[in-house]
Short mmCIF file of C-alpha atoms and ligand atoms in Angstrom, two decimals:
data_model
loop_
_atom_site.label_atom_id
_atom_site.label_comp_id
_atom_site.label_asym_id
_atom_site.label_seq_id
_atom_site.Cartn_x
_atom_site.Cartn_y
_atom_site.Cartn_z
CA MET A 1 89.48 -4.72 -0.85
CA LYS A 2 93.22 -4.63 -0.25
CA ALA A 3 95.01 -2.20 2.04
CA ILE A 4 98.45 -0.59 2.14
CA VAL A 5 100.10 1.15 5.09
CA VAL A 6 102.67 3.86 4.35
CA SER A 7 104.64 5.77 6.99
CA GLY A 8 105.37 9.42 6.23
CA ALA A 9 102.88 9.58 3.39
CA THR A 10 101.68 13.17 3.03
CA LYS A 11 104.54 14.30 0.81
CA GLY A 12 107.25 13.15 -1.54
CA ILE A 13 107.94 9.50 -2.19
CA GLY A 14 105.49 8.22 0.44
CA ARG A 15 102.65 10.28 -1.00
CA ALA A 16 103.41 9.13 -4.54
CA ILE A 17 103.41 5.46 -3.46
CA ALA A 18 100.17 5.88 -1.50
CA GLU A 19 98.45 7.58 -4.43
CA ARG A 20 99.72 4.96 -6.90
CA PHE A 21 98.11 2.18 -4.90
CA ALA A 22 94.96 4.26 -4.27
CA SER A 23 94.62 4.68 -8.03
CA GLU A 24 94.42 0.87 -8.20
CA GLY A 25 91.68 0.77 -5.55
CA TYR A 26 93.74 0.04 -2.44
CA HIS A 27 92.62 1.45 0.90
CA LEU A 28 95.28 3.55 2.61
CA GLY A 29 96.57 3.68 6.17
CA VAL A 30 98.95 6.60 6.51
CA CYS A 31 100.71 8.76 9.06
CA ALA A 32 102.73 11.96 9.29
CA ARG A 33 103.31 14.54 12.03
CA ASN A 34 101.26 17.36 10.49
CA ALA A 35 97.50 16.89 11.07
CA ASP A 36 96.44 19.44 8.43
CA ASP A 37 98.47 17.67 5.74
CA LEU A 38 96.86 14.36 6.72
CA ALA A 39 93.37 15.89 6.55
CA GLU A 40 94.13 17.36 3.11
CA MET A 41 95.44 14.02 1.89
CA LYS A 42 92.43 12.13 3.20
CA GLU A 43 90.02 14.48 1.47
CA GLN A 44 91.88 14.63 -1.82
CA VAL A 45 92.73 10.93 -2.20
CA SER A 46 89.42 9.53 -1.01
CA ALA A 47 87.52 11.85 -3.38
CA ALA A 48 89.80 11.10 -6.34
CA HIS A 49 89.97 7.33 -5.95
CA LYS A 50 86.93 6.34 -3.83
CA VAL A 51 89.05 4.47 -1.31
CA ARG A 52 89.21 4.60 2.49
CA VAL A 53 92.05 6.72 3.83
CA GLU A 54 92.79 6.07 7.50
CA THR A 55 95.11 8.62 9.08
CA VAL A 56 96.91 8.84 12.42
CA VAL A 57 99.03 11.79 13.49
CA THR A 58 102.30 10.09 14.39
CA ASP A 59 105.88 11.04 15.05
CA MET A 60 107.72 8.00 13.75
CA SER A 61 110.83 8.94 15.73
CA LYS A 62 108.95 8.01 18.91
CA LYS A 63 108.53 4.32 19.67
CA SER A 64 105.26 4.71 21.61
CA GLU A 65 103.67 6.63 18.71
CA VAL A 66 104.87 4.07 16.17
CA LEU A 67 103.28 1.30 18.24
CA ASP A 68 100.02 3.30 18.51
CA PHE A 69 100.01 3.78 14.73
CA GLY A 70 100.58 0.06 14.13
CA LYS A 71 97.82 -0.88 16.57
CA ALA A 72 95.39 1.56 14.95
CA MET A 73 96.13 0.09 11.52
CA GLU A 74 95.51 -3.46 12.77
CA GLU A 75 92.20 -2.37 14.30
CA ARG A 76 90.97 -0.43 11.29
CA PHE A 77 91.87 -2.93 8.54
CA GLU A 78 90.89 -6.58 8.50
CA SER A 79 94.15 -7.33 6.74
CA ILE A 80 97.11 -5.31 5.52
CA ASP A 81 98.59 -6.43 2.23
CA VAL A 82 101.47 -4.00 1.81
CA LEU A 83 103.63 -2.11 4.30
CA VAL A 84 105.92 0.67 3.10
CA ASN A 85 108.49 1.83 5.63
CA ASN A 86 109.12 5.24 4.13
CA ALA A 87 109.34 7.85 6.92
CA GLY A 88 112.80 9.31 7.01
CA PHE A 89 114.76 12.51 6.77
CA TYR A 90 118.19 13.76 5.80
CA LEU A 91 120.44 15.95 7.88
CA PRO A 92 123.66 16.87 6.07
CA GLY A 93 126.88 16.78 8.02
CA MET A 94 130.14 15.01 8.61
CA LEU A 95 130.71 12.50 11.39
CA SER A 96 133.72 14.42 12.58
CA ASP A 97 131.90 17.64 13.30
CA GLU A 98 128.10 17.20 13.09
CA ALA A 99 126.09 18.22 16.17
CA ASP A 100 125.68 15.83 19.04
CA GLY A 101 122.46 13.80 18.71
CA VAL A 102 122.26 13.90 14.90
CA LEU A 103 122.95 10.17 14.64
CA GLU A 104 120.33 9.32 17.26
CA GLN A 105 117.66 11.48 15.59
CA GLN A 106 118.18 9.88 12.20
CA ILE A 107 118.43 6.35 13.55
CA ASN A 108 115.17 6.89 15.43
CA THR A 109 113.26 8.11 12.36
CA ASN A 110 115.03 6.28 9.56
CA LEU A 111 115.59 2.86 11.17
CA TYR A 112 113.83 2.20 14.48
CA SER A 113 110.52 3.43 13.02
CA ALA A 114 110.66 0.66 10.41
CA TYR A 115 111.77 -1.96 12.92
CA HIS A 116 108.93 -1.24 15.36
CA LEU A 117 106.18 -0.79 12.76
CA THR A 118 107.19 -3.97 10.95
CA ARG A 119 107.14 -5.92 14.19
CA CYS A 120 103.58 -4.65 14.81
CA LEU A 121 102.23 -5.70 11.42
CA ILE A 122 104.29 -8.68 10.29
CA GLY A 123 102.64 -11.26 12.55
CA LYS A 124 99.39 -11.27 10.60
CA MET A 125 101.22 -11.36 7.27
CA LYS A 126 103.17 -14.41 8.46
CA ALA A 127 99.99 -16.11 9.66
CA ARG A 128 98.22 -15.43 6.34
CA ARG A 129 101.37 -16.38 4.41
CA GLU A 130 100.84 -13.30 2.29
CA GLY A 131 102.12 -9.74 2.28
CA HIS A 132 104.82 -7.44 1.01
CA VAL A 133 107.10 -5.10 2.93
CA PHE A 134 108.93 -2.33 1.07
CA ASN A 135 111.78 -0.61 2.88
CA ILE A 136 112.77 2.77 1.49
CA CYS A 137 116.52 2.81 1.77
CA SER A 138 118.71 5.03 -0.44
CA THR A 139 121.72 4.95 -2.70
CA ALA A 140 123.31 6.22 0.55
CA SER A 141 122.72 2.64 1.80
CA VAL A 142 125.54 1.47 -0.46
CA VAL A 143 127.59 4.57 -1.34
CA PRO A 144 128.91 6.76 1.50
CA TYR A 145 128.70 10.50 0.83
CA THR A 146 131.19 12.95 2.31
CA ASN A 147 128.44 15.22 3.58
CA GLY A 148 126.05 12.35 4.28
CA GLY A 149 127.35 11.73 7.82
CA SER A 150 124.88 9.94 10.05
CA TYR A 151 122.24 9.77 7.32
CA CYS A 152 124.42 7.24 5.48
CA ILE A 153 124.82 5.21 8.67
CA SER A 154 121.05 5.14 9.18
CA LYS A 155 120.46 4.09 5.57
CA PHE A 156 123.17 1.41 5.61
CA ALA A 157 121.41 0.08 8.72
CA MET A 158 118.01 0.24 7.04
CA LEU A 159 119.31 -1.91 4.18
CA GLY A 160 120.71 -4.35 6.75
CA PHE A 161 117.34 -4.49 8.47
CA SER A 162 115.64 -5.11 5.14
CA LYS A 163 118.02 -7.92 4.14
CA VAL A 164 117.58 -9.69 7.48
CA LEU A 165 113.80 -9.38 7.21
CA ARG A 166 113.90 -10.81 3.69
CA GLU A 167 115.76 -13.90 4.95
CA GLU A 168 113.36 -14.34 7.87
CA MET A 169 110.23 -13.94 5.76
CA LYS A 170 111.15 -16.38 2.96
CA GLU A 171 109.59 -19.36 4.66
CA TYR A 172 106.43 -17.39 5.47
CA ASN A 173 105.84 -16.40 1.86
CA VAL A 174 106.00 -12.70 2.77
CA ARG A 175 107.93 -10.66 0.22
CA VAL A 176 110.47 -8.03 1.24
CA THR A 177 111.92 -5.44 -1.13
CA SER A 178 114.68 -2.92 -0.45
CA LEU A 179 114.30 0.17 -2.60
CA LEU A 180 117.39 2.35 -3.02
CA PRO A 181 116.46 5.61 -4.74
CA GLY A 182 118.96 8.28 -5.65
CA ALA A 183 118.11 11.98 -5.64
CA THR A 184 114.34 12.34 -6.07
CA TYR A 185 112.61 15.69 -6.41
CA THR A 186 110.71 16.17 -3.13
CA ASN A 187 110.52 18.62 -0.22
CA SER A 188 113.75 17.15 1.08
CA TRP A 189 115.52 19.14 -1.64
CA ALA A 190 113.64 22.41 -1.09
CA GLY A 191 116.00 25.33 -1.53
CA ALA A 192 118.67 23.34 -3.38
CA ASP A 193 119.90 25.28 -6.39
CA ILE A 194 119.67 22.32 -8.78
CA PRO A 195 117.31 22.08 -11.78
CA GLU A 196 114.32 19.80 -11.21
CA ALA A 197 115.20 17.89 -14.39
CA ARG A 198 118.39 16.64 -12.71
CA PHE A 199 116.30 14.58 -10.23
CA MET A 200 114.20 11.44 -10.47
CA LYS A 201 110.48 11.84 -10.09
CA ALA A 202 108.69 10.48 -7.02
CA ARG A 203 106.09 8.93 -9.30
CA ASP A 204 108.80 6.83 -10.96
CA VAL A 205 109.75 5.44 -7.55
CA ALA A 206 106.05 4.76 -6.89
CA ASN A 207 105.69 2.94 -10.21
CA VAL A 208 108.66 0.70 -9.39
CA VAL A 209 107.07 -0.17 -6.02
CA TYR A 210 103.71 -0.94 -7.60
CA ASN A 211 105.21 -2.94 -10.46
CA SER A 212 107.33 -4.97 -8.02
CA TYR A 213 104.21 -5.69 -6.00
CA VAL A 214 102.09 -7.01 -8.87
CA LEU A 215 104.53 -9.72 -9.95
CA SER A 216 103.42 -13.27 -9.30
CA GLN A 217 103.71 -14.57 -5.73
CA SER A 218 106.57 -16.87 -6.70
CA THR A 219 108.85 -13.92 -7.50
CA VAL A 220 110.32 -11.26 -5.24
CA ILE A 221 112.33 -8.21 -6.27
CA GLU A 222 114.87 -8.17 -3.46
CA GLU A 223 116.64 -4.92 -4.22
CA VAL A 224 116.21 -2.02 -6.63
CA ILE A 225 118.73 0.77 -7.19
CA MET A 226 117.39 3.82 -9.02
CA ARG A 227 119.44 6.85 -10.01
CA PRO A 228 118.87 10.08 -11.91
CA MET A 229 119.84 9.63 -15.56
CA LEU A 230 123.03 11.68 -15.07
CA GLY A 231 123.96 9.79 -11.90
CA ASP A 232 124.29 10.90 -8.29
CA LEU A 233 124.35 14.59 -7.41
CA GLY A 234 127.38 16.13 -5.89
N1 LIG B 1 114.15 12.56 -1.87
C1 LIG B 1 115.27 11.88 -2.08
O1 LIG B 1 116.16 12.30 -2.84
C2 LIG B 1 115.46 10.54 -1.43
C3 LIG B 1 116.45 9.68 -1.92
C4 LIG B 1 116.65 8.44 -1.31
C5 LIG B 1 115.87 8.05 -0.26
N2 LIG B 1 114.91 8.90 0.22
C6 LIG B 1 114.12 8.43 1.35
O2 LIG B 1 112.75 8.42 0.99
C7 LIG B 1 111.95 8.66 2.15
C8 LIG B 1 111.00 9.81 1.87
O3 LIG B 1 111.77 10.97 1.53
P1 LIG B 1 111.11 12.22 0.79
O4 LIG B 1 112.21 12.91 0.09
O5 LIG B 1 109.90 11.78 0.04
O6 LIG B 1 110.69 13.11 2.05
P2 LIG B 1 109.69 14.38 2.16
O7 LIG B 1 109.29 14.88 0.82
O8 LIG B 1 110.36 15.31 3.11
O9 LIG B 1 108.40 13.75 2.86
C9 LIG B 1 108.54 13.11 4.08
C10 LIG B 1 107.20 12.59 4.54
O10 LIG B 1 107.41 11.85 5.75
C11 LIG B 1 106.77 12.51 6.83
N3 LIG B 1 107.66 12.45 7.97
C12 LIG B 1 108.91 12.97 8.10
N4 LIG B 1 109.37 12.72 9.34
C13 LIG B 1 108.41 12.03 9.99
C14 LIG B 1 108.28 11.52 11.29
N5 LIG B 1 109.24 11.69 12.22
N6 LIG B 1 107.14 10.87 11.64
C15 LIG B 1 106.15 10.72 10.73
N7 LIG B 1 106.21 11.19 9.48
C16 LIG B 1 107.33 11.84 9.12
C17 LIG B 1 106.50 13.95 6.35
O11 LIG B 1 105.36 14.54 6.96
P3 LIG B 1 105.51 15.41 8.33
O12 LIG B 1 106.61 16.39 8.10
O13 LIG B 1 104.16 16.04 8.52
O14 LIG B 1 105.81 14.44 9.41
C18 LIG B 1 106.22 13.69 4.87
O15 LIG B 1 104.92 13.23 4.67
C19 LIG B 1 112.93 8.92 3.30
O16 LIG B 1 113.14 7.73 4.01
C20 LIG B 1 114.20 9.33 2.57
O17 LIG B 1 115.36 9.10 3.34
C21 LIG B 1 114.68 10.12 -0.35
#
């Protein structure tokens, strides 16, 4: 049976992608920082879909923990078919006056996590000449927001990482897709005074990932931009 690894998968977009693939019978390898959320996810998803759910408590902002997560995934699954670099977070602010360290925090979680985890898992995909890496970027990867500060920098960089990986992986038959969602209703928006209907749904993002994956091997969706029907917020 096939397996998918998703970073930051207990909530939001990561959870929706993991559950979408589980509903198709894929085994899951997932991480997050909160152990209770991982235990809840394991119980709920394995009962609902009869798939294996392998969990590792991981802080994706820390290189050593990312490498431990990657190693655990390689040990627990014979092969990994899909990798989704999803873990990320948003700190609002402006470059001119945001707190010191905000850029480093977001680069660690939003970019370096994907770089290190991909380097752990891509070798076997290359050797098998099969696999698909999805990188969860953002519309902030292409449109700078006034209050997006360092988040935008991290997401521009994530798209750059994804494009370079796509070029490198062509000859190995490993597909790479950059997904650029706009505002999606998840915990990231908790407390925002905006009607839920104004956002995209995480399950729509998950459906785009799954539908991109099931195309024939000779086709790759390189980049997808998704926005709420009424456009960007703000
Ligand atoms: N929601 C949007 O509007 C939107 C739009 C464009 C792009 N995105 C991108 O989509 C991705 C997911 O966003 P989301 O809105 O779905 O987030 P979310 O609802 O806040 O969920 C984030 C998930 O990632 C985990 N996580 C966060 N930081 C982590 C870390 N350092 N190490 C390991 N796991 C971590 C969280 O669990 P723990 O807290 O337990 O670690 C949780 O499972 C991010 O890369 C985000 O930038 C979101």
